[in-house]
PDB file of C-alpha atoms in Angstrom:
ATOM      1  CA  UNK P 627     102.369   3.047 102.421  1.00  0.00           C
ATOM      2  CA  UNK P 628     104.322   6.330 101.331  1.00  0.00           C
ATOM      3  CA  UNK P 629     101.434   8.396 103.089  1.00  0.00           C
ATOM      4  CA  UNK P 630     100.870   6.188 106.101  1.00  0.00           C
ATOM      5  CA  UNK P 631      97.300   5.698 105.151  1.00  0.00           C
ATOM      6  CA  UNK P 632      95.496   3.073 106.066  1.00  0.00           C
ATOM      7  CA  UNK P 633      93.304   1.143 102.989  1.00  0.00           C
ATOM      8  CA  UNK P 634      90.017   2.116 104.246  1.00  0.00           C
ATOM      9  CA  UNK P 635      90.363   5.798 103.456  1.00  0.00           C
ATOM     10  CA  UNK P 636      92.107   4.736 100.002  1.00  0.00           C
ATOM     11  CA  UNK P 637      88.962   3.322  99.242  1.00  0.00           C
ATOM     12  CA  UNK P 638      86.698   5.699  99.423  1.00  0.00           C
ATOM     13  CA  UNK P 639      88.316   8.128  97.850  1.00  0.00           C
ATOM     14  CA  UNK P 640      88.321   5.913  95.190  1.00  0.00           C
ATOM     15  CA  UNK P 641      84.936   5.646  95.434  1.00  0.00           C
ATOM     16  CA  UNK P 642      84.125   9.041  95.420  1.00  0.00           C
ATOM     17  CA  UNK P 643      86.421   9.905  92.361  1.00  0.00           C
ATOM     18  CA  UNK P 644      84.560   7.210  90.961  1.00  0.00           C
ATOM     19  CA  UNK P 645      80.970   9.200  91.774  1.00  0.00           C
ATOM     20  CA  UNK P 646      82.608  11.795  90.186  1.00  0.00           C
ATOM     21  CA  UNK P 647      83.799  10.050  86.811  1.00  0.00           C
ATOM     22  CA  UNK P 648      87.350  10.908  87.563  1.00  0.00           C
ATOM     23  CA  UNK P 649      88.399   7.000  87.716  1.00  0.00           C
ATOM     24  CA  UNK P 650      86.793   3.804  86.480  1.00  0.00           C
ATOM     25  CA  UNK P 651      86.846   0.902  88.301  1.00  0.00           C
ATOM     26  CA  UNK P 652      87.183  -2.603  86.144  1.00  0.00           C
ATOM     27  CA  UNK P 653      86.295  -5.336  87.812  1.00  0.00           C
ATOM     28  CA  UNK P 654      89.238  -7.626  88.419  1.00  0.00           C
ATOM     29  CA  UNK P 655      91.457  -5.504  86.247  1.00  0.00           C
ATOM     30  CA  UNK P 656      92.369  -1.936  88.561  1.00  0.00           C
ATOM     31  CA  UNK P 657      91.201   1.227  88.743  1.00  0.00           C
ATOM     32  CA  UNK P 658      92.165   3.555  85.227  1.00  0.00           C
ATOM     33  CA  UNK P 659      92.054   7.288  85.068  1.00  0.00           C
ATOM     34  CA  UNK P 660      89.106   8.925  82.936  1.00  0.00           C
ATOM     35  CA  UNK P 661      88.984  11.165  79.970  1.00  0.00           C
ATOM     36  CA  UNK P 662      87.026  13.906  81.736  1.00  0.00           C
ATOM     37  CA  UNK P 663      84.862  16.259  80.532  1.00  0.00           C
ATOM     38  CA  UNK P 664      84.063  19.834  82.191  1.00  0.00           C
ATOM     39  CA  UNK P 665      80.802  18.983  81.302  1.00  0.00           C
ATOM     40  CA  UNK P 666      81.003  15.239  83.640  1.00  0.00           C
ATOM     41  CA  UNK P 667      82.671  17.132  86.414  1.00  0.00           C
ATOM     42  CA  UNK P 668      80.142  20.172  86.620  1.00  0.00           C
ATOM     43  CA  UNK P 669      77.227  17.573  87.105  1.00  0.00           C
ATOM     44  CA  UNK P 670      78.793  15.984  90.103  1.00  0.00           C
ATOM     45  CA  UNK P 671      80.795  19.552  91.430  1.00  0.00           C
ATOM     46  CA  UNK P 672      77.872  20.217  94.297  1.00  0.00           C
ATOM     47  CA  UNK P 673      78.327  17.001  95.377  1.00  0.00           C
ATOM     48  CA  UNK P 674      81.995  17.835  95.468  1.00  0.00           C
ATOM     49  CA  UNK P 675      81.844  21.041  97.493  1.00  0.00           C
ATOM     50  CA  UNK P 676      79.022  20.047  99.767  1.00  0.00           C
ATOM     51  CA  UNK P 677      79.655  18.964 103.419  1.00  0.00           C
ATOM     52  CA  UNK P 678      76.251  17.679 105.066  1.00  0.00           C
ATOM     53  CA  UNK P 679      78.185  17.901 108.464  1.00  0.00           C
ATOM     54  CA  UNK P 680      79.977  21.246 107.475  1.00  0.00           C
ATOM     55  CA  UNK P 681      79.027  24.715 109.754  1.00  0.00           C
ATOM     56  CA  UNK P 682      76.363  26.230 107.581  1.00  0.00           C
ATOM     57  CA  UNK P 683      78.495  29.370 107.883  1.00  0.00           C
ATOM     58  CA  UNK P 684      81.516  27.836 106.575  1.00  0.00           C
ATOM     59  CA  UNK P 685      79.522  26.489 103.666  1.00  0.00           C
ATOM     60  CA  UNK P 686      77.978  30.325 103.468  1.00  0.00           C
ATOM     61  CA  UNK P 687      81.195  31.979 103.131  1.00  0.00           C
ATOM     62  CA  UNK P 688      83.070  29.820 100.700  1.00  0.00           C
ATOM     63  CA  UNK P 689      79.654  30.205  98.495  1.00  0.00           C
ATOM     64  CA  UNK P 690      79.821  33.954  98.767  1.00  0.00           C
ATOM     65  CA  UNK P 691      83.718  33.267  97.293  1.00  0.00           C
ATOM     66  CA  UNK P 692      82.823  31.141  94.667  1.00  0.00           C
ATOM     67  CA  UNK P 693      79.879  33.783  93.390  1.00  0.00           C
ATOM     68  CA  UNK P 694      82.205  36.316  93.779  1.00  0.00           C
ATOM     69  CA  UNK P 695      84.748  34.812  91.180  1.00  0.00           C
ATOM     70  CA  UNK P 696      81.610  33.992  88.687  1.00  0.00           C
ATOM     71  CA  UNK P 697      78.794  36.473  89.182  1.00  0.00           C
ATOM     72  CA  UNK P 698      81.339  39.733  88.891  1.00  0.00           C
ATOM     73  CA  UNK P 699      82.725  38.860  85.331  1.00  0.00           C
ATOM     74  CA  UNK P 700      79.256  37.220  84.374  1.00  0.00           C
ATOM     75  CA  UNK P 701      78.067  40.966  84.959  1.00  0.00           C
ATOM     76  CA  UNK P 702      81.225  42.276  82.925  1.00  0.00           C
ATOM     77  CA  UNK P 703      80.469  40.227  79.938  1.00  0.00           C
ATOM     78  CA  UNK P 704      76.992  40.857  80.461  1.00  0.00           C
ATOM     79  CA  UNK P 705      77.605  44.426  79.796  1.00  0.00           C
ATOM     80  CA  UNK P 706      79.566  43.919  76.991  1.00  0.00           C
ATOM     81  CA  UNK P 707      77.553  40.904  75.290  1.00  0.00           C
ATOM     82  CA  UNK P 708      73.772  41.206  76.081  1.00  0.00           C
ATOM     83  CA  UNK P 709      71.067  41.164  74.173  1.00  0.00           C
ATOM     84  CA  UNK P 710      67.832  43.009  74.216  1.00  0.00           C
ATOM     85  CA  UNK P 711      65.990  39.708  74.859  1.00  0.00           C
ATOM     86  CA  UNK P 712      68.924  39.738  77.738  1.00  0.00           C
ATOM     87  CA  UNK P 713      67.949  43.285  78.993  1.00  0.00           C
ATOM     88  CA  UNK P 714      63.618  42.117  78.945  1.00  0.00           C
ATOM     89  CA  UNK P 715      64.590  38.775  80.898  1.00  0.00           C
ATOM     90  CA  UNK P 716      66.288  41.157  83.483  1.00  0.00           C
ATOM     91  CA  UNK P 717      63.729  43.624  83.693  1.00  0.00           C
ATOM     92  CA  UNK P 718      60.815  41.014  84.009  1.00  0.00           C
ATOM     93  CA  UNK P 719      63.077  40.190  86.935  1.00  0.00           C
ATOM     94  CA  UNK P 720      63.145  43.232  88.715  1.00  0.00           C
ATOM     95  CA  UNK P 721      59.505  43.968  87.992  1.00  0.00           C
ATOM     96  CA  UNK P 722      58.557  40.656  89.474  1.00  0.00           C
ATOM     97  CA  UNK P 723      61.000  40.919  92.174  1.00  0.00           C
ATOM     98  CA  UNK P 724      59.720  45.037  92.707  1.00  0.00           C
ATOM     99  CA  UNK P 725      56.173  42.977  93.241  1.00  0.00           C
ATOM    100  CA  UNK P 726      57.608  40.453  95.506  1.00  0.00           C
ATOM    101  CA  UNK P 727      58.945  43.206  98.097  1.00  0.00           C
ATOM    102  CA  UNK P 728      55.907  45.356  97.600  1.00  0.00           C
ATOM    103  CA  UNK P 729      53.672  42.738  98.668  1.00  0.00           C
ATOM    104  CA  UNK P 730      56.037  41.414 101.502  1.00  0.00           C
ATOM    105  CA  UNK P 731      56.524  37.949  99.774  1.00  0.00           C
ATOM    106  CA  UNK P 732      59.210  36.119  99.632  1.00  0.00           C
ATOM    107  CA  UNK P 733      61.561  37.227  96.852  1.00  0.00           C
ATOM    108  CA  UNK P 734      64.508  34.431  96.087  1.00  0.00           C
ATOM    109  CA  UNK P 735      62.766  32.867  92.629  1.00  0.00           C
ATOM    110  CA  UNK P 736      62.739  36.438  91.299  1.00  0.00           C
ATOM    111  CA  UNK P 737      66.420  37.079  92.881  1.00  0.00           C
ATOM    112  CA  UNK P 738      67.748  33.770  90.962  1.00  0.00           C
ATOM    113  CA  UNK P 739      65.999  34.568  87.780  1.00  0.00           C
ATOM    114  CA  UNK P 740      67.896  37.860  87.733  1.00  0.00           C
ATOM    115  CA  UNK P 741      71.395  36.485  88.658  1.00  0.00           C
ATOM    116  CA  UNK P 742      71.029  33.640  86.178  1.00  0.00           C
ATOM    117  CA  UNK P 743      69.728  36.446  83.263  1.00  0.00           C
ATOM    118  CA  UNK P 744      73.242  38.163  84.185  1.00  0.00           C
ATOM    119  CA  UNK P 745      74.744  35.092  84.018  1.00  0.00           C
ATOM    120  CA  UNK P 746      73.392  33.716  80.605  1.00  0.00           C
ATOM    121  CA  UNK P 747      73.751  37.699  79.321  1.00  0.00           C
ATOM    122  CA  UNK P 748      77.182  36.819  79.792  1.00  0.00           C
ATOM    123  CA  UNK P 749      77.309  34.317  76.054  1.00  0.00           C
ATOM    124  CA  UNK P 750      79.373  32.099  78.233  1.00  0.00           C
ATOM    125  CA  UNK P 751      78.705  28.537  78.215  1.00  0.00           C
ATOM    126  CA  UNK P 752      81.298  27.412  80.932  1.00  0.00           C
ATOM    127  CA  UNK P 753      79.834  30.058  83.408  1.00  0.00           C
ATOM    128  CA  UNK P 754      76.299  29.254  82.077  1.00  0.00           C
ATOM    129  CA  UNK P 755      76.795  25.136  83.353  1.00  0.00           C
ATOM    130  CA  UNK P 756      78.627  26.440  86.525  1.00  0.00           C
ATOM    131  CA  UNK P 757      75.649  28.308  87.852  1.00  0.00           C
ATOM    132  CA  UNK P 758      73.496  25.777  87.108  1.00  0.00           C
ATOM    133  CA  UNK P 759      75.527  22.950  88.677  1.00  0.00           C
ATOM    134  CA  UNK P 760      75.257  25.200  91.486  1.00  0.00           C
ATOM    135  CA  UNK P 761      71.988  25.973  91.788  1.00  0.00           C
ATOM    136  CA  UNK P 762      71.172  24.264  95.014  1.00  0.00           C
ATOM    137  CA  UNK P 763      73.691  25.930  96.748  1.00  0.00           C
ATOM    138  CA  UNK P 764      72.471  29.382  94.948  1.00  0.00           C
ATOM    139  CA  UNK P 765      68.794  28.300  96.743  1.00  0.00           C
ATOM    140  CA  UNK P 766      70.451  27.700 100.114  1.00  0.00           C
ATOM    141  CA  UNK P 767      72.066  31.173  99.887  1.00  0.00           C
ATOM    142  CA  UNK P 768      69.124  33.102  98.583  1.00  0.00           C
ATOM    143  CA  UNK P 769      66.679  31.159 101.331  1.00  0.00           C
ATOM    144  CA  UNK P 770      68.886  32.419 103.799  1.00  0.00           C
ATOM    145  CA  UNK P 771      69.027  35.809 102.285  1.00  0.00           C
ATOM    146  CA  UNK P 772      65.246  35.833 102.264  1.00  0.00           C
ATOM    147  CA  UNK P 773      64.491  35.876 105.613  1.00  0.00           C
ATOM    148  CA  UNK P 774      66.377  38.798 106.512  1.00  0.00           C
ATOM    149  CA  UNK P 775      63.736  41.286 107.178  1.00  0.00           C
ATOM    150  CA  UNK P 776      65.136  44.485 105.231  1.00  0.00           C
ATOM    151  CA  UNK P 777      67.047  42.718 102.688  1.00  0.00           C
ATOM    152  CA  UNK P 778      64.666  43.033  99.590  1.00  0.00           C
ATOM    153  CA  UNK P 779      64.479  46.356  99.180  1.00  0.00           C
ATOM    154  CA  UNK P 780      68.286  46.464  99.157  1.00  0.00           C
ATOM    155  CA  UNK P 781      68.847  43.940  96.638  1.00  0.00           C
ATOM    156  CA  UNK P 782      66.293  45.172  94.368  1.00  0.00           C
ATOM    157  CA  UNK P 783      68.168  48.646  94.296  1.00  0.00           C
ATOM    158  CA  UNK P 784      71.434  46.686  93.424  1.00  0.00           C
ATOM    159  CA  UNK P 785      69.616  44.766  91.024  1.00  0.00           C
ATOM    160  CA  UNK P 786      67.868  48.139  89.241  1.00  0.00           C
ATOM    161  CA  UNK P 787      71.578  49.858  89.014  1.00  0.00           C
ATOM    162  CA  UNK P 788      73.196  46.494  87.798  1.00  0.00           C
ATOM    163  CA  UNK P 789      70.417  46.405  85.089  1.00  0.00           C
ATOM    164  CA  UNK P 790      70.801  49.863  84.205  1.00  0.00           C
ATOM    165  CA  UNK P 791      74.623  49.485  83.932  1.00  0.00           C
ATOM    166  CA  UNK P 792      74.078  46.278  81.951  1.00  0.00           C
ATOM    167  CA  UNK P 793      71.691  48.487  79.552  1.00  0.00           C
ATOM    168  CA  UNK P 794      73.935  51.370  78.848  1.00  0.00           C
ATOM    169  CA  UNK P 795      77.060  48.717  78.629  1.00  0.00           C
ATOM    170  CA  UNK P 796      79.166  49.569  81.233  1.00  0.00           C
ATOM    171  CA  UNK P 797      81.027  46.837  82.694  1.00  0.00           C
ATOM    172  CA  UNK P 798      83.095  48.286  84.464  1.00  0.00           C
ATOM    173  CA  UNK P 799      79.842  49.453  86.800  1.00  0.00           C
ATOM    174  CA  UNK P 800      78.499  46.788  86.392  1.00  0.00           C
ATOM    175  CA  UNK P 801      81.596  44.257  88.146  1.00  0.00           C
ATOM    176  CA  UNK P 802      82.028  46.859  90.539  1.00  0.00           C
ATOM    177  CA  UNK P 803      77.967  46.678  91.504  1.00  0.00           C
ATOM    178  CA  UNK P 804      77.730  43.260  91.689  1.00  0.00           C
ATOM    179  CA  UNK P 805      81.063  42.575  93.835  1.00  0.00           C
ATOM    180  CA  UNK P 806      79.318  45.277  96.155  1.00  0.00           C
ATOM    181  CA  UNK P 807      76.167  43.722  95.918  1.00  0.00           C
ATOM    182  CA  UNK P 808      77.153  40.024  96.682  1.00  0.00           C
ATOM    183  CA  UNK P 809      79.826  41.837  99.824  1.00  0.00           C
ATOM    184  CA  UNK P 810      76.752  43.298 101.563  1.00  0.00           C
ATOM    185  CA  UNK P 811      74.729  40.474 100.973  1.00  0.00           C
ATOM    186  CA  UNK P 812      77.774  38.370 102.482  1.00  0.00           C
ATOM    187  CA  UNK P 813      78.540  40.332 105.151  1.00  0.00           C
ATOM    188  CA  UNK P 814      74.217  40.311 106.453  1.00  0.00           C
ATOM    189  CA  UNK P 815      73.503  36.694 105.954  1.00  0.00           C
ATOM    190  CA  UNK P 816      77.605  36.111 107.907  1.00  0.00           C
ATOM    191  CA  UNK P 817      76.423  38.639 110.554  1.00  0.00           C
ATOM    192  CA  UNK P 818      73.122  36.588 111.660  1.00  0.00           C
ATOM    193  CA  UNK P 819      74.326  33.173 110.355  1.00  0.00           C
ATOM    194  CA  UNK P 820      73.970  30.557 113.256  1.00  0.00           C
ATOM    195  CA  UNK P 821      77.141  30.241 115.545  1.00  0.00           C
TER     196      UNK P 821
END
């Protein structure tokens, strides 16, 4: 009533927070707040921040944001924290993704393996269950980034300095390579995204 919204609209937000495991919903007794984990809410965030009706550029361009914010401090930490079972997974990724453009194949799986290496290099949990609550999304990006004929042989040179950054422990190269990195990849996929 304070709103002016109708009941309808009530409700399904209700039953979305429910989806979610923000509220619980006892039968005949109300609707009661949750004890939430980050853990509860990181299974369900995709559903959260997907829009099966949104412009595929829209849904582009707040991805780009949202990698932005994780994948540049995952490469800081990365620097700072990795392993050298850290630095092989990353190199078996650019080896495999050095194949993939060499033999004109289609290069996301070995893409995603090396962002998610960064992103476990970084010894953060929290970041660790973000990307992978995300990973759909991730595949939608890196399908689109795919089929842009040129693109591969770009990332992989990001992906060679980031690695070689990440090796010698220099984070601050290593933010400022992947915030370039995921800009140019942003600003292709934006400039050829459908209308």
């Amino acid at each position: 009533e304070q709103f002016g919204v109708s009941r309808v609209p009530v409700r399904e937000a209700l039953k979305t927070l429910e989806f979610i495991g923000i509220v619980q919903h006892v039968r005949g007794d109300g609707v009661y707040i949750r004890s939430v984990q980050i853990h509860d809410l990181l299974q369900h965030v995709e559903f959260a921040v997907q829009d099966n009706t949104a412009d595929i550029q829209q849904t582009l361009e707040e991805l780009f944001e949202v990698r932005e914010a994780i994948e540049v401090k995952a490469a800081q930490l990365a620097a700072i924290r990795r392993t050298e079972k850290d630095l092989q997974i990353l190199q078996n990724a650019v080896f495999a993704m050095e194949n993939d453009v060499k033999m004109h194949r289609n290069h996301k799986q070995s893409s995603m393996d090396f962002h998610s290496g960064i992103i476990n290099a970084s010894q953060n949990k929290i970041l660790c269950r973000i990307n992978e609550a995300l990973i759909n999304l991730h595949w939608l990006s890196r399908q689109k980034s795919a089929e842009e004929g040129g693109r591969g042989s770009i990332a992989l040179d990001f992906h060679s300095k980031l690695l070689e950054a990440i090796r010698q422990k220099d984070a601050l190269s290593a933010g400022i390579l992947m915030k370039e990195h995921l800009l140019q990849a942003k600003r292709a996929l934006l400039h050829n995204a459908p209308k």
